Amino acid sequence: MPTFPKKYFLLPAIIKLSSGVPRDRNVAWENYWHRIQSTGSDGDVLWDAGGSQEFNSYLPGISRTLDPDLPVIDVGCGNGAFTRLLAAHFPLAVGVDVASSATSRALNESAHLSNVDYRTADCTVPGAGELLAADFGHANVFVRGVFHVLDPAARSALATTLESLIGSRGRVFLVETNYRGDALSYISRLGAAPGRIPKPLELAIGGLPKPGHFGPTERQAAFDDESWAVLEDGPVTINAVAMRAKGEPEQIPGYYAALAPRH
């Protein structure tokens, strides 16, 4: 008899969990954040590993490419973990998310900071960039883990919004997961096993759009060469919350790019 890899025994549980994900991604994100009970390294949010280790690995690139005198907009901010870290390096850090439950939590978690603000908005909607620019002026943009959960059309729409938001001085610094294996291998890498799916992973699988990967090829499709210049890019490591007995953050292969408009 053929021997199947253990990951295939995850299929029934994965299919059952993912069958209830709303088709409208904004509804899915709102439902997800409404269910979150705790954040940080011991919390429910898969990608909120806590601490500044991951952010500090990006900081040299951020310092090289983003204008420190401009505000920074954190698109897809969730509970504002990275918005708060960015606030130490820019005059104003603004977190933007499609889920009001996320931005409400972010406001509460950021109450001790005077140069942090939040907005609930869908940045794939035409005109979103102009509305944000009207409030905060042209700005830098930081994006972590948004493009890889969007379809190609939404990726292009988001890139258009960012172009209108940054003006001539702003820059985009994006970080995305770029695991090239199949979905079951990815889930297994994050600590899932037959009969055991860690809660942060279960909440994501059962509530959110299916993730993909985002590397140089996907970036070029979303940010065309005629409109955008790549200042620098390369591989990075993205941390997820610990989901094994070792208690250390799970590490996911990722990709970063710093981009500037050609106009």
PDB file of C-alpha atoms in Angstrom:
ATOM      1  CA  MET A   1       0.000   0.000   0.000  1.00  0.00           C
ATOM      2  CA  PRO A   2       1.260   3.543  -0.742  1.00  0.00           C
ATOM      3  CA  THR A   3       2.355   5.660   2.210  1.00  0.00           C
ATOM      4  CA  PHE A   4       0.934   9.169   2.284  1.00  0.00           C
ATOM      5  CA  PRO A   5       2.732  12.063   3.954  1.00  0.00           C
ATOM      6  CA  LYS A   6       1.238  12.934   7.345  1.00  0.00           C
ATOM      7  CA  LYS A   7       0.175  16.364   6.098  1.00  0.00           C
ATOM      8  CA  TYR A   8      -2.613  14.789   4.028  1.00  0.00           C
ATOM      9  CA  PHE A   9      -4.312  13.584   7.203  1.00  0.00           C
ATOM     10  CA  LEU A  10      -4.942  17.276   7.963  1.00  0.00           C
ATOM     11  CA  LEU A  11      -7.254  17.638   4.969  1.00  0.00           C
ATOM     12  CA  PRO A  12     -10.609  16.785   6.611  1.00  0.00           C
ATOM     13  CA  ALA A  13     -10.067  19.260   9.445  1.00  0.00           C
ATOM     14  CA  ILE A  14      -8.803  21.986   7.084  1.00  0.00           C
ATOM     15  CA  ILE A  15     -11.748  21.554   4.706  1.00  0.00           C
ATOM     16  CA  LYS A  16     -14.222  21.683   7.586  1.00  0.00           C
ATOM     17  CA  LEU A  17     -12.652  24.806   9.095  1.00  0.00           C
ATOM     18  CA  SER A  18     -12.297  26.738   5.860  1.00  0.00           C
ATOM     19  CA  SER A  19     -15.816  25.946   4.622  1.00  0.00           C
ATOM     20  CA  GLY A  20     -17.267  28.670   6.824  1.00  0.00           C
ATOM     21  CA  VAL A  21     -15.044  31.547   5.694  1.00  0.00           C
ATOM     22  CA  PRO A  22     -17.188  34.437   4.327  1.00  0.00           C
ATOM     23  CA  ARG A  23     -16.704  35.180   0.638  1.00  0.00           C
ATOM     24  CA  ASP A  24     -16.565  38.913   1.333  1.00  0.00           C
ATOM     25  CA  ARG A  25     -13.015  39.409   2.630  1.00  0.00           C
ATOM     26  CA  ASN A  26     -13.931  42.538   4.606  1.00  0.00           C
ATOM     27  CA  VAL A  27     -16.658  40.638   6.443  1.00  0.00           C
ATOM     28  CA  ALA A  28     -14.177  37.844   7.087  1.00  0.00           C
ATOM     29  CA  TRP A  29     -11.638  40.226   8.607  1.00  0.00           C
ATOM     30  CA  GLU A  30     -14.227  41.938  10.790  1.00  0.00           C
ATOM     31  CA  ASN A  31     -15.527  38.598  12.056  1.00  0.00           C
ATOM     32  CA  TYR A  32     -11.981  37.428  12.718  1.00  0.00           C
ATOM     33  CA  TRP A  33     -10.948  40.441  14.789  1.00  0.00           C
ATOM     34  CA  HIS A  34     -14.256  40.427  16.660  1.00  0.00           C
ATOM     35  CA  ARG A  35     -13.404  36.904  17.902  1.00  0.00           C
ATOM     36  CA  ILE A  36      -9.872  37.739  19.067  1.00  0.00           C
ATOM     37  CA  GLN A  37      -9.560  37.627  22.849  1.00  0.00           C
ATOM     38  CA  SER A  38      -5.852  38.357  23.321  1.00  0.00           C
ATOM     39  CA  THR A  39      -2.877  39.608  21.332  1.00  0.00           C
ATOM     40  CA  GLY A  40       0.895  39.467  21.685  1.00  0.00           C
ATOM     41  CA  SER A  41       3.251  36.509  21.869  1.00  0.00           C
ATOM     42  CA  ASP A  42       0.791  34.373  23.876  1.00  0.00           C
ATOM     43  CA  GLY A  43      -2.297  35.586  22.071  1.00  0.00           C
ATOM     44  CA  ASP A  44      -4.721  34.453  19.390  1.00  0.00           C
ATOM     45  CA  VAL A  45      -3.341  36.370  16.393  1.00  0.00           C
ATOM     46  CA  LEU A  46      -1.145  34.150  14.246  1.00  0.00           C
ATOM     47  CA  TRP A  47       1.193  36.891  12.997  1.00  0.00           C
ATOM     48  CA  ASP A  48       1.425  38.964  16.213  1.00  0.00           C
ATOM     49  CA  ALA A  49       4.540  37.367  17.659  1.00  0.00           C
ATOM     50  CA  GLY A  50       5.245  40.249  20.041  1.00  0.00           C
ATOM     51  CA  GLY A  51       8.550  41.981  20.637  1.00  0.00           C
ATOM     52  CA  SER A  52      10.613  44.002  18.190  1.00  0.00           C
ATOM     53  CA  GLN A  53      13.030  41.375  16.831  1.00  0.00           C
ATOM     54  CA  GLU A  54      11.365  41.111  13.429  1.00  0.00           C
ATOM     55  CA  PHE A  55      10.828  44.858  13.118  1.00  0.00           C
ATOM     56  CA  ASN A  56      14.473  45.536  13.989  1.00  0.00           C
ATOM     57  CA  SER A  57      15.533  43.327  11.083  1.00  0.00           C
ATOM     58  CA  TYR A  58      13.622  45.685   8.756  1.00  0.00           C
ATOM     59  CA  LEU A  59      14.785  48.896  10.382  1.00  0.00           C
ATOM     60  CA  PRO A  60      18.033  49.348   8.406  1.00  0.00           C
ATOM     61  CA  GLY A  61      16.087  49.105   5.140  1.00  0.00           C
ATOM     62  CA  ILE A  62      13.382  51.417   6.440  1.00  0.00           C
ATOM     63  CA  SER A  63      16.037  53.957   7.463  1.00  0.00           C
ATOM     64  CA  ARG A  64      17.695  53.763   4.041  1.00  0.00           C
ATOM     65  CA  THR A  65      14.564  54.198   1.976  1.00  0.00           C
ATOM     66  CA  LEU A  66      11.791  56.059   3.846  1.00  0.00           C
ATOM     67  CA  ASP A  67      11.755  59.813   4.521  1.00  0.00           C
ATOM     68  CA  PRO A  68      11.920  60.209   8.332  1.00  0.00           C
ATOM     69  CA  ASP A  69      10.238  63.630   8.166  1.00  0.00           C
ATOM     70  CA  LEU A  70       7.010  62.276   6.667  1.00  0.00           C
ATOM     71  CA  PRO A  71       4.239  60.410   8.493  1.00  0.00           C
ATOM     72  CA  VAL A  72       4.027  56.654   7.943  1.00  0.00           C
ATOM     73  CA  ILE A  73       0.806  54.790   7.151  1.00  0.00           C
ATOM     74  CA  ASP A  74       0.673  51.163   8.307  1.00  0.00           C
ATOM     75  CA  VAL A  75      -1.750  49.494   5.883  1.00  0.00           C
ATOM     76  CA  GLY A  76      -3.376  46.371   7.307  1.00  0.00           C
ATOM     77  CA  CYS A  77      -2.356  47.343  10.834  1.00  0.00           C
ATOM     78  CA  GLY A  78      -4.472  44.849  12.761  1.00  0.00           C
ATOM     79  CA  ASN A  79      -4.050  45.591  16.469  1.00  0.00           C
ATOM     80  CA  GLY A  80      -1.320  48.135  15.738  1.00  0.00           C
ATOM     81  CA  ALA A  81       1.727  46.167  16.883  1.00  0.00           C
ATOM     82  CA  PHE A  82       3.902  47.462  14.045  1.00  0.00           C
ATOM     83  CA  THR A  83       2.227  50.892  14.011  1.00  0.00           C
ATOM     84  CA  ARG A  84       3.512  51.423  17.545  1.00  0.00           C
ATOM     85  CA  LEU A  85       7.028  50.347  16.600  1.00  0.00           C
ATOM     86  CA  LEU A  86       7.008  52.678  13.593  1.00  0.00           C
ATOM     87  CA  ALA A  87       5.922  55.585  15.803  1.00  0.00           C
ATOM     88  CA  ALA A  88       9.387  55.681  17.395  1.00  0.00           C
ATOM     89  CA  HIS A  89      10.933  56.582  14.025  1.00  0.00           C
ATOM     90  CA  PHE A  90       8.398  58.922  12.370  1.00  0.00           C
ATOM     91  CA  PRO A  91       6.564  62.065  13.488  1.00  0.00           C
ATOM     92  CA  LEU A  92       3.211  60.310  13.122  1.00  0.00           C
ATOM     93  CA  ALA A  93       2.239  56.670  12.597  1.00  0.00           C
ATOM     94  CA  VAL A  94      -1.272  55.924  11.326  1.00  0.00           C
ATOM     95  CA  GLY A  95      -2.659  52.400  11.264  1.00  0.00           C
ATOM     96  CA  VAL A  96      -5.329  51.553   8.683  1.00  0.00           C
ATOM     97  CA  ASP A  97      -7.398  48.369   8.605  1.00  0.00           C
ATOM     98  CA  VAL A  98     -10.631  47.188   6.989  1.00  0.00           C
ATOM     99  CA  ALA A  99     -11.902  45.817  10.324  1.00  0.00           C
ATOM    100  CA  SER A 100     -13.260  48.268  12.881  1.00  0.00           C
ATOM    101  CA  SER A 101     -12.756  45.619  15.568  1.00  0.00           C
ATOM    102  CA  ALA A 102      -9.038  45.696  14.725  1.00  0.00           C
ATOM    103  CA  THR A 103      -8.666  49.481  14.808  1.00  0.00           C
ATOM    104  CA  SER A 104     -10.692  49.708  18.043  1.00  0.00           C
ATOM    105  CA  ARG A 105      -8.350  47.217  19.687  1.00  0.00           C
ATOM    106  CA  ALA A 106      -5.341  49.046  18.248  1.00  0.00           C
ATOM    107  CA  LEU A 107      -6.550  52.345  19.743  1.00  0.00           C
ATOM    108  CA  ASN A 108      -6.859  50.753  23.169  1.00  0.00           C
ATOM    109  CA  GLU A 109      -3.438  49.139  22.946  1.00  0.00           C
ATOM    110  CA  SER A 110      -1.853  52.439  21.811  1.00  0.00           C
ATOM    111  CA  ALA A 111      -3.394  54.772  24.373  1.00  0.00           C
ATOM    112  CA  HIS A 112       0.053  55.533  25.860  1.00  0.00           C
ATOM    113  CA  LEU A 113       1.374  57.002  22.582  1.00  0.00           C
ATOM    114  CA  SER A 114       0.611  60.553  21.452  1.00  0.00           C
ATOM    115  CA  ASN A 115       1.802  60.242  17.826  1.00  0.00           C
ATOM    116  CA  VAL A 116      -0.317  57.250  16.792  1.00  0.00           C
ATOM    117  CA  ASP A 117      -3.719  57.332  15.115  1.00  0.00           C
ATOM    118  CA  TYR A 118      -5.983  54.793  13.400  1.00  0.00           C
ATOM    119  CA  ARG A 119      -8.520  54.706  10.589  1.00  0.00           C
ATOM    120  CA  THR A 120     -10.920  52.037   9.377  1.00  0.00           C
ATOM    121  CA  ALA A 121     -10.761  51.899   5.583  1.00  0.00           C
ATOM    122  CA  ASP A 122     -10.477  49.501   2.647  1.00  0.00           C
ATOM    123  CA  CYS A 123      -7.392  50.594   0.728  1.00  0.00           C
ATOM    124  CA  THR A 124      -8.395  48.600  -2.349  1.00  0.00           C
ATOM    125  CA  VAL A 125     -11.345  50.974  -2.925  1.00  0.00           C
ATOM    126  CA  PRO A 126     -10.751  53.761  -5.474  1.00  0.00           C
ATOM    127  CA  GLY A 127     -10.124  57.112  -3.782  1.00  0.00           C
ATOM    128  CA  ALA A 128      -8.947  55.657  -0.469  1.00  0.00           C
ATOM    129  CA  GLY A 129      -5.458  57.057  -0.926  1.00  0.00           C
ATOM    130  CA  GLU A 130      -6.728  60.556  -1.637  1.00  0.00           C
ATOM    131  CA  LEU A 131      -8.948  60.492   1.461  1.00  0.00           C
ATOM    132  CA  LEU A 132      -6.053  59.466   3.701  1.00  0.00           C
ATOM    133  CA  ALA A 133      -3.764  62.054   2.092  1.00  0.00           C
ATOM    134  CA  ALA A 134      -6.386  64.741   2.767  1.00  0.00           C
ATOM    135  CA  ASP A 135      -6.157  63.933   6.487  1.00  0.00           C
ATOM    136  CA  PHE A 136      -2.433  63.284   6.866  1.00  0.00           C
ATOM    137  CA  GLY A 137      -0.710  64.617   3.766  1.00  0.00           C
ATOM    138  CA  HIS A 138       1.539  62.516   1.574  1.00  0.00           C
ATOM    139  CA  ALA A 139       3.276  59.836   3.589  1.00  0.00           C
ATOM    140  CA  ASN A 140       5.448  56.777   3.623  1.00  0.00           C
ATOM    141  CA  VAL A 141       3.627  53.445   3.617  1.00  0.00           C
ATOM    142  CA  PHE A 142       4.479  50.258   5.527  1.00  0.00           C
ATOM    143  CA  VAL A 143       2.651  47.059   4.569  1.00  0.00           C
ATOM    144  CA  ARG A 144       3.159  43.720   6.313  1.00  0.00           C
ATOM    145  CA  GLY A 145       1.226  40.651   5.267  1.00  0.00           C
ATOM    146  CA  VAL A 146      -1.560  42.152   3.136  1.00  0.00           C
ATOM    147  CA  PHE A 147      -0.736  41.511  -0.515  1.00  0.00           C
ATOM    148  CA  HIS A 148      -0.387  37.748  -0.071  1.00  0.00           C
ATOM    149  CA  VAL A 149      -4.044  37.417   0.976  1.00  0.00           C
ATOM    150  CA  LEU A 150      -5.394  39.474  -1.950  1.00  0.00           C
ATOM    151  CA  ASP A 151      -6.260  38.322  -5.459  1.00  0.00           C
ATOM    152  CA  PRO A 152      -4.360  39.901  -8.396  1.00  0.00           C
ATOM    153  CA  ALA A 153      -7.026  42.540  -9.082  1.00  0.00           C
ATOM    154  CA  ALA A 154      -7.096  43.671  -5.455  1.00  0.00           C
ATOM    155  CA  ARG A 155      -3.289  43.757  -5.368  1.00  0.00           C
ATOM    156  CA  SER A 156      -3.237  46.123  -8.327  1.00  0.00           C
ATOM    157  CA  ALA A 157      -5.966  48.257  -6.754  1.00  0.00           C
ATOM    158  CA  LEU A 158      -3.987  48.508  -3.517  1.00  0.00           C
ATOM    159  CA  ALA A 159      -0.840  49.505  -5.411  1.00  0.00           C
ATOM    160  CA  THR A 160      -2.834  52.285  -7.113  1.00  0.00           C
ATOM    161  CA  THR A 161      -4.038  53.549  -3.731  1.00  0.00           C
ATOM    162  CA  LEU A 162      -0.496  53.562  -2.368  1.00  0.00           C
ATOM    163  CA  GLU A 163       0.736  55.545  -5.365  1.00  0.00           C
ATOM    164  CA  SER A 164      -1.802  58.290  -4.683  1.00  0.00           C
ATOM    165  CA  LEU A 165      -1.008  58.264  -0.963  1.00  0.00           C
ATOM    166  CA  ILE A 166       2.769  58.631  -1.124  1.00  0.00           C
ATOM    167  CA  GLY A 167       2.995  61.533  -3.566  1.00  0.00           C
ATOM    168  CA  SER A 168       6.507  62.326  -4.797  1.00  0.00           C
ATOM    169  CA  ARG A 169       8.439  62.056  -1.512  1.00  0.00           C
ATOM    170  CA  GLY A 170       6.844  59.052   0.121  1.00  0.00           C
ATOM    171  CA  ARG A 171       8.013  55.481  -0.349  1.00  0.00           C
ATOM    172  CA  VAL A 172       6.491  52.023   0.141  1.00  0.00           C
ATOM    173  CA  PHE A 173       8.122  49.372   2.328  1.00  0.00           C
ATOM    174  CA  LEU A 174       6.333  46.046   2.073  1.00  0.00           C
ATOM    175  CA  VAL A 175       6.931  42.694   3.750  1.00  0.00           C
ATOM    176  CA  GLU A 176       5.038  39.561   2.707  1.00  0.00           C
ATOM    177  CA  THR A 177       5.134  35.850   3.425  1.00  0.00           C
ATOM    178  CA  ASN A 178       6.682  33.940   0.537  1.00  0.00           C
ATOM    179  CA  TYR A 179       6.500  30.267   1.465  1.00  0.00           C
ATOM    180  CA  ARG A 180       6.639  28.371  -1.820  1.00  0.00           C
ATOM    181  CA  GLY A 181       5.352  24.996  -0.675  1.00  0.00           C
ATOM    182  CA  ASP A 182       1.731  23.883  -0.872  1.00  0.00           C
ATOM    183  CA  ALA A 183      -0.885  24.948   1.654  1.00  0.00           C
ATOM    184  CA  LEU A 184      -0.714  21.730   3.681  1.00  0.00           C
ATOM    185  CA  SER A 185       3.069  21.971   3.951  1.00  0.00           C
ATOM    186  CA  TYR A 186       2.724  25.564   5.097  1.00  0.00           C
ATOM    187  CA  ILE A 187       0.169  24.685   7.761  1.00  0.00           C
ATOM    188  CA  SER A 188       2.334  21.787   8.941  1.00  0.00           C
ATOM    189  CA  ARG A 189       5.336  24.095   9.149  1.00  0.00           C
ATOM    190  CA  LEU A 190       3.339  26.315  11.482  1.00  0.00           C
ATOM    191  CA  GLY A 191       2.729  23.503  13.932  1.00  0.00           C
ATOM    192  CA  ALA A 192      -0.397  21.720  12.701  1.00  0.00           C
ATOM    193  CA  ALA A 193      -0.498  17.944  12.971  1.00  0.00           C
ATOM    194  CA  PRO A 194      -3.249  15.327  12.628  1.00  0.00           C
ATOM    195  CA  GLY A 195      -5.500  15.796  15.648  1.00  0.00           C
ATOM    196  CA  ARG A 196      -3.874  19.092  16.671  1.00  0.00           C
ATOM    197  CA  ILE A 197      -4.246  22.540  15.123  1.00  0.00           C
ATOM    198  CA  PRO A 198      -3.000  25.337  17.426  1.00  0.00           C
ATOM    199  CA  LYS A 199      -5.667  27.926  18.254  1.00  0.00           C
ATOM    200  CA  PRO A 200      -4.055  30.904  16.404  1.00  0.00           C
ATOM    201  CA  LEU A 201      -3.795  28.773  13.270  1.00  0.00           C
ATOM    202  CA  GLU A 202      -7.316  27.396  13.688  1.00  0.00           C
ATOM    203  CA  LEU A 203      -8.759  30.908  13.974  1.00  0.00           C
ATOM    204  CA  ALA A 204      -6.953  31.992  10.797  1.00  0.00           C
ATOM    205  CA  ILE A 205      -7.908  28.929   8.740  1.00  0.00           C
ATOM    206  CA  GLY A 206     -11.503  29.054   9.926  1.00  0.00           C
ATOM    207  CA  GLY A 207     -11.994  32.770   9.487  1.00  0.00           C
ATOM    208  CA  LEU A 208      -9.799  34.337   6.833  1.00  0.00           C
ATOM    209  CA  PRO A 209      -9.243  34.272   3.067  1.00  0.00           C
ATOM    210  CA  LYS A 210      -6.818  31.613   1.880  1.00  0.00           C
ATOM    211  CA  PRO A 211      -3.268  33.035   1.831  1.00  0.00           C
ATOM    212  CA  GLY A 212      -0.911  32.791  -1.096  1.00  0.00           C
ATOM    213  CA  HIS A 213       2.709  33.777  -1.487  1.00  0.00           C
ATOM    214  CA  PHE A 214       4.204  37.078  -2.579  1.00  0.00           C
ATOM    215  CA  GLY A 215       7.697  37.433  -3.994  1.00  0.00           C
ATOM    216  CA  PRO A 216       9.435  39.297  -6.828  1.00  0.00           C
ATOM    217  CA  THR A 217       7.135  37.904  -9.537  1.00  0.00           C
ATOM    218  CA  GLU A 218       3.967  38.859  -7.683  1.00  0.00           C
ATOM    219  CA  ARG A 219       5.403  42.247  -6.753  1.00  0.00           C
ATOM    220  CA  GLN A 220       6.198  43.049 -10.380  1.00  0.00           C
ATOM    221  CA  ALA A 221       2.655  42.129 -11.405  1.00  0.00           C
ATOM    222  CA  ALA A 222       1.163  44.490  -8.808  1.00  0.00           C
ATOM    223  CA  PHE A 223       3.731  47.293  -9.113  1.00  0.00           C
ATOM    224  CA  ASP A 224       4.530  47.643 -12.811  1.00  0.00           C
ATOM    225  CA  ASP A 225       7.992  48.763 -13.882  1.00  0.00           C
ATOM    226  CA  GLU A 226       6.677  51.817 -15.729  1.00  0.00           C
ATOM    227  CA  SER A 227       5.180  53.324 -12.574  1.00  0.00           C
ATOM    228  CA  TRP A 228       7.471  51.985  -9.844  1.00  0.00           C
ATOM    229  CA  ALA A 229      11.189  51.724  -9.137  1.00  0.00           C
ATOM    230  CA  VAL A 230      12.546  49.059  -6.791  1.00  0.00           C
ATOM    231  CA  LEU A 231      14.964  50.711  -4.381  1.00  0.00           C
ATOM    232  CA  GLU A 232      15.913  47.391  -2.784  1.00  0.00           C
ATOM    233  CA  ASP A 233      14.398  43.995  -2.148  1.00  0.00           C
ATOM    234  CA  GLY A 234      15.290  40.542  -0.888  1.00  0.00           C
ATOM    235  CA  PRO A 235      14.408  37.684   1.468  1.00  0.00           C
ATOM    236  CA  VAL A 236      13.383  38.222   5.089  1.00  0.00           C
ATOM    237  CA  THR A 237      12.052  36.112   7.946  1.00  0.00           C
ATOM    238  CA  ILE A 238       8.567  36.789   9.310  1.00  0.00           C
ATOM    239  CA  ASN A 239       7.667  35.696  12.822  1.00  0.00           C
ATOM    240  CA  ALA A 240       4.427  34.057  13.896  1.00  0.00           C
ATOM    241  CA  VAL A 241       3.361  33.243  17.441  1.00  0.00           C
ATOM    242  CA  ALA A 242       4.906  30.166  19.025  1.00  0.00           C
ATOM    243  CA  MET A 243       2.793  27.069  18.407  1.00  0.00           C
ATOM    244  CA  ARG A 244       5.092  24.297  19.570  1.00  0.00           C
ATOM    245  CA  ALA A 245       6.486  23.263  22.918  1.00  0.00           C
ATOM    246  CA  LYS A 246       9.768  25.092  22.331  1.00  0.00           C
ATOM    247  CA  GLY A 247       8.014  28.421  22.897  1.00  0.00           C
ATOM    248  CA  GLU A 248       9.941  30.289  20.206  1.00  0.00           C
ATOM    249  CA  PRO A 249       8.267  32.241  17.371  1.00  0.00           C
ATOM    250  CA  GLU A 250       7.531  30.259  14.235  1.00  0.00           C
ATOM    251  CA  GLN A 251       9.616  31.557  11.351  1.00  0.00           C
ATOM    252  CA  ILE A 252       8.168  31.984   7.859  1.00  0.00           C
ATOM    253  CA  PRO A 253      10.167  32.726   4.699  1.00  0.00           C
ATOM    254  CA  GLY A 254       9.290  36.196   3.475  1.00  0.00           C
ATOM    255  CA  TYR A 255      10.094  38.869   0.926  1.00  0.00           C
ATOM    256  CA  TYR A 256      10.563  42.611   1.298  1.00  0.00           C
ATOM    257  CA  ALA A 257      10.708  45.457  -1.202  1.00  0.00           C
ATOM    258  CA  ALA A 258      11.185  49.194  -0.905  1.00  0.00           C
ATOM    259  CA  LEU A 259       9.474  51.018  -3.781  1.00  0.00           C
ATOM    260  CA  ALA A 260       9.376  54.547  -5.121  1.00  0.00           C
ATOM    261  CA  PRO A 261       7.084  56.108  -7.750  1.00  0.00           C
ATOM    262  CA  ARG A 262       8.726  56.998 -11.064  1.00  0.00           C
ATOM    263  CA  HIS A 263       6.707  60.213 -11.501  1.00  0.00           C
TER     264      HIS A 263
END
